[in-house]
Every structure is written in structure tokens, then in C-alpha cells.
Amino acid sequence: VQLQASGGGLVQPGGSLRLSCAASGFTLDGYAIGWFRQAPGKEREGVSCISNSDGGTYYAKSAKGRFVISRDNAKNTVYLQMNSLKPEDTAVYYCARDPYQCEAVVTGTNSWIDYWGEGTQVTVSS
């Protein structure tokens, strides 16, 4: 099982980025996939998740209205479109597999995750 996040970079406040999470070694449509982030000195927090059962989506309060998660099962890829980015969005972003239908993001308990991908750095700065 592998998850590879990409698409991070340096962007100005108010800008946009689209992160991609490419999955391999398993069939994406069998699992929920979540996005998490970790800023320096802070705990890793859930940002968004998309379920596989009904395509339901979940967002942290900080992401709601600005971020959009989507999945393309044919490409085995999950995306996170991030708009109206703020300096406080600066963090390393990780995608992860959640066998329990987004429980990690919904409950804030990362132990529900069974596989983590390597992160991609997002820096929002002028």
C-alpha cells in the first residue's frame, strides 16, 4: 500500500493549490481517504475526508467553504482543491487511508488511519 501526496508549493495569501493523492497497492474505491496537515510545533489535524460508500465529504471548520475534496477512482487519485489560502494553512499536508469511513477526520482521532502517505509542503506567504 502506498499513498503519495503532491502538488504543494509556495503560494500567496488568497491563492489556490490543488493537492493530489495517488494511491497504489489497493483499490481506492474500497476506502475512505482523508487529508491531514501538520504545522511546526502542532499536532497533526484532519482537514477533509471523502468516503467510498456514498461519496460523502467531511471538512474541518478551518477548511469548510474554502477546500473541496474529490476522488477519481479510475485514476486511483484523491484531490484537495484549496482556495482562498491563508498563512495559517501553512503546513505539511498528508493523505491517508481510513478503513472506517472518515472516522479519523470526523472524531479527530488519527488512530483510525491504517496507512499514511508522505507529505507535501504547503507554504502560504507573501
PDB file of C-alpha atoms in Angstrom:
ATOM      1  CA  VAL A   1       0.000   0.000   0.000  1.00  0.00           C
ATOM      2  CA  GLN A   2       1.347   3.418  -0.950  1.00  0.00           C
ATOM      3  CA  LEU A   3      -0.086   6.905  -0.888  1.00  0.00           C
ATOM      4  CA  GLN A   4       1.818   9.748  -2.493  1.00  0.00           C
ATOM      5  CA  ALA A   5       0.788  13.346  -1.943  1.00  0.00           C
ATOM      6  CA  SER A   6       1.902  16.017  -4.378  1.00  0.00           C
ATOM      7  CA  GLY A   7       1.013  19.499  -5.526  1.00  0.00           C
ATOM      8  CA  GLY A   8       2.280  21.541  -2.629  1.00  0.00           C
ATOM      9  CA  GLY A   9       4.281  24.704  -3.013  1.00  0.00           C
ATOM     10  CA  LEU A  10       4.582  28.358  -2.172  1.00  0.00           C
ATOM     11  CA  VAL A  11       1.506  30.490  -2.786  1.00  0.00           C
ATOM     12  CA  GLN A  12       0.459  33.993  -1.815  1.00  0.00           C
ATOM     13  CA  PRO A  13      -2.429  34.598   0.569  1.00  0.00           C
ATOM     14  CA  GLY A  14      -5.692  34.329  -1.319  1.00  0.00           C
ATOM     15  CA  GLY A  15      -4.210  31.942  -3.844  1.00  0.00           C
ATOM     16  CA  SER A  16      -5.099  28.351  -4.685  1.00  0.00           C
ATOM     17  CA  LEU A  17      -3.420  24.990  -4.862  1.00  0.00           C
ATOM     18  CA  ARG A  18      -4.641  21.535  -5.805  1.00  0.00           C
ATOM     19  CA  LEU A  19      -3.128  18.623  -3.961  1.00  0.00           C
ATOM     20  CA  SER A  20      -3.200  15.111  -5.368  1.00  0.00           C
ATOM     21  CA  CYS A  21      -3.006  11.806  -3.531  1.00  0.00           C
ATOM     22  CA  ALA A  22      -2.063   8.908  -5.778  1.00  0.00           C
ATOM     23  CA  ALA A  23      -2.855   5.504  -4.329  1.00  0.00           C
ATOM     24  CA  SER A  24      -1.241   2.209  -5.281  1.00  0.00           C
ATOM     25  CA  GLY A  25      -1.292  -1.307  -3.954  1.00  0.00           C
ATOM     26  CA  PHE A  26      -5.013  -1.255  -3.239  1.00  0.00           C
ATOM     27  CA  THR A  27      -8.266  -0.296  -4.893  1.00  0.00           C
ATOM     28  CA  LEU A  28      -9.148   3.244  -3.994  1.00  0.00           C
ATOM     29  CA  ASP A  29     -12.891   2.751  -4.196  1.00  0.00           C
ATOM     30  CA  GLY A  30     -12.742   0.363  -1.252  1.00  0.00           C
ATOM     31  CA  TYR A  31     -11.643   3.004   1.247  1.00  0.00           C
ATOM     32  CA  ALA A  32     -12.228   6.483   2.554  1.00  0.00           C
ATOM     33  CA  ILE A  33      -9.301   8.842   2.083  1.00  0.00           C
ATOM     34  CA  GLY A  34      -8.513  11.748   4.338  1.00  0.00           C
ATOM     35  CA  TRP A  35      -6.286  14.796   4.138  1.00  0.00           C
ATOM     36  CA  PHE A  36      -4.412  15.922   7.218  1.00  0.00           C
ATOM     37  CA  ARG A  37      -1.907  18.632   7.947  1.00  0.00           C
ATOM     38  CA  GLN A  38       0.784  19.329  10.480  1.00  0.00           C
ATOM     39  CA  ALA A  39       2.264  22.729  11.140  1.00  0.00           C
ATOM     40  CA  PRO A  40       5.553  23.150  13.019  1.00  0.00           C
ATOM     41  CA  GLY A  41       5.063  22.582  16.722  1.00  0.00           C
ATOM     42  CA  LYS A  42       1.462  21.457  16.308  1.00  0.00           C
ATOM     43  CA  GLU A  43      -0.303  18.126  16.242  1.00  0.00           C
ATOM     44  CA  ARG A  44      -1.438  16.565  13.002  1.00  0.00           C
ATOM     45  CA  GLU A  45      -5.046  17.517  12.344  1.00  0.00           C
ATOM     46  CA  GLY A  46      -7.706  16.305   9.978  1.00  0.00           C
ATOM     47  CA  VAL A  47      -8.653  18.676   7.179  1.00  0.00           C
ATOM     48  CA  SER A  48     -11.051  16.763   4.968  1.00  0.00           C
ATOM     49  CA  CYS A  49     -12.182  13.270   4.065  1.00  0.00           C
ATOM     50  CA  ILE A  50     -14.163  11.571   1.337  1.00  0.00           C
ATOM     51  CA  SER A  51     -15.913   8.294   1.953  1.00  0.00           C
ATOM     52  CA  ASN A  52     -16.111   5.448  -0.511  1.00  0.00           C
ATOM     53  CA  SER A  53     -19.563   4.189   0.434  1.00  0.00           C
ATOM     54  CA  ASP A  54     -21.621   7.184  -0.656  1.00  0.00           C
ATOM     55  CA  GLY A  55     -19.042   9.780  -1.663  1.00  0.00           C
ATOM     56  CA  GLY A  56     -19.850  11.768   1.432  1.00  0.00           C
ATOM     57  CA  THR A  57     -17.396  14.533   2.283  1.00  0.00           C
ATOM     58  CA  TYR A  58     -16.300  15.988   5.593  1.00  0.00           C
ATOM     59  CA  TYR A  59     -14.405  19.166   6.363  1.00  0.00           C
ATOM     60  CA  ALA A  60     -12.755  20.705   9.374  1.00  0.00           C
ATOM     61  CA  LYS A  61     -14.167  24.094  10.313  1.00  0.00           C
ATOM     62  CA  SER A  62     -10.984  25.724   9.078  1.00  0.00           C
ATOM     63  CA  ALA A  63     -11.451  24.191   5.626  1.00  0.00           C
ATOM     64  CA  LYS A  64     -15.193  24.470   5.136  1.00  0.00           C
ATOM     65  CA  GLY A  65     -16.148  26.789   2.318  1.00  0.00           C
ATOM     66  CA  ARG A  66     -12.588  27.054   1.016  1.00  0.00           C
ATOM     67  CA  PHE A  67     -11.425  23.489   0.336  1.00  0.00           C
ATOM     68  CA  VAL A  68     -13.043  20.867  -1.862  1.00  0.00           C
ATOM     69  CA  ILE A  69     -12.164  17.175  -1.768  1.00  0.00           C
ATOM     70  CA  SER A  70     -12.879  14.859  -4.675  1.00  0.00           C
ATOM     71  CA  ARG A  71     -11.888  11.442  -5.927  1.00  0.00           C
ATOM     72  CA  ASP A  72     -11.294   9.830  -9.296  1.00  0.00           C
ATOM     73  CA  ASN A  73     -11.460   6.100  -8.724  1.00  0.00           C
ATOM     74  CA  ALA A  74     -10.441   5.365 -12.314  1.00  0.00           C
ATOM     75  CA  LYS A  75      -7.163   7.192 -11.693  1.00  0.00           C
ATOM     76  CA  ASN A  76      -6.840   5.923  -8.117  1.00  0.00           C
ATOM     77  CA  THR A  77      -6.403   9.525  -7.029  1.00  0.00           C
ATOM     78  CA  VAL A  78      -7.967  11.855  -4.478  1.00  0.00           C
ATOM     79  CA  TYR A  79      -7.704  15.620  -4.819  1.00  0.00           C
ATOM     80  CA  LEU A  80      -7.883  18.537  -2.424  1.00  0.00           C
ATOM     81  CA  GLN A  81      -8.623  21.856  -4.068  1.00  0.00           C
ATOM     82  CA  MET A  82      -7.605  24.618  -1.692  1.00  0.00           C
ATOM     83  CA  ASN A  83      -8.837  28.142  -2.366  1.00  0.00           C
ATOM     84  CA  SER A  84      -8.540  31.439  -0.523  1.00  0.00           C
ATOM     85  CA  LEU A  85      -5.432  30.186   1.205  1.00  0.00           C
ATOM     86  CA  LYS A  86      -4.297  31.854   4.406  1.00  0.00           C
ATOM     87  CA  PRO A  87      -0.904  31.932   6.146  1.00  0.00           C
ATOM     88  CA  GLU A  88      -2.354  29.681   8.845  1.00  0.00           C
ATOM     89  CA  ASP A  89      -2.851  26.980   6.196  1.00  0.00           C
ATOM     90  CA  THR A  90       0.915  26.597   6.028  1.00  0.00           C
ATOM     91  CA  ALA A  91       1.769  23.009   6.928  1.00  0.00           C
ATOM     92  CA  VAL A  92       2.867  19.670   5.597  1.00  0.00           C
ATOM     93  CA  TYR A  93      -0.191  18.001   4.107  1.00  0.00           C
ATOM     94  CA  TYR A  94      -0.648  14.250   4.215  1.00  0.00           C
ATOM     95  CA  CYS A  95      -3.180  11.920   2.701  1.00  0.00           C
ATOM     96  CA  ALA A  96      -4.149   8.758   4.494  1.00  0.00           C
ATOM     97  CA  ARG A  97      -6.342   5.696   4.193  1.00  0.00           C
ATOM     98  CA  ASP A  98      -9.226   5.374   6.598  1.00  0.00           C
ATOM     99  CA  PRO A  99     -10.884   1.929   6.715  1.00  0.00           C
ATOM    100  CA  TYR A 100     -13.627   3.325   8.972  1.00  0.00           C
ATOM    101  CA  GLN A 101     -15.421   5.800   6.720  1.00  0.00           C
ATOM    102  CA  CYS A 102     -13.744   9.054   7.726  1.00  0.00           C
ATOM    103  CA  GLU A 103     -13.799   8.375  11.464  1.00  0.00           C
ATOM    104  CA  ALA A 104     -10.352   9.947  11.839  1.00  0.00           C
ATOM    105  CA  VAL A 105     -11.413  13.320  10.453  1.00  0.00           C
ATOM    106  CA  VAL A 106     -14.888  13.233  11.997  1.00  0.00           C
ATOM    107  CA  THR A 107     -13.714  12.299  15.506  1.00  0.00           C
ATOM    108  CA  GLY A 108     -10.232  13.857  15.449  1.00  0.00           C
ATOM    109  CA  THR A 109      -8.702  10.512  16.358  1.00  0.00           C
ATOM    110  CA  ASN A 110      -5.861   9.718  13.976  1.00  0.00           C
ATOM    111  CA  SER A 111      -5.508   6.165  15.254  1.00  0.00           C
ATOM    112  CA  TRP A 112      -8.315   5.148  12.868  1.00  0.00           C
ATOM    113  CA  ILE A 113      -5.849   5.605   9.987  1.00  0.00           C
ATOM    114  CA  ASP A 114      -4.083   2.463   8.780  1.00  0.00           C
ATOM    115  CA  TYR A 115      -1.739   3.939   6.148  1.00  0.00           C
ATOM    116  CA  TRP A 116      -0.174   7.384   5.834  1.00  0.00           C
ATOM    117  CA  GLY A 117       1.419   8.829   2.748  1.00  0.00           C
ATOM    118  CA  GLU A 118       4.441  11.062   2.647  1.00  0.00           C
ATOM    119  CA  GLY A 119       3.556  14.704   2.936  1.00  0.00           C
ATOM    120  CA  THR A 120       3.758  17.683   0.670  1.00  0.00           C
ATOM    121  CA  GLN A 121       4.685  21.132   1.953  1.00  0.00           C
ATOM    122  CA  VAL A 122       2.237  23.991   1.529  1.00  0.00           C
ATOM    123  CA  THR A 123       3.511  27.459   2.359  1.00  0.00           C
ATOM    124  CA  VAL A 124       1.218  30.463   2.216  1.00  0.00           C
ATOM    125  CA  SER A 125       3.215  33.658   2.381  1.00  0.00           C
ATOM    126  CA  SER A 126       3.611  36.977   0.660  1.00  0.00           C
TER     127      SER A 126
END
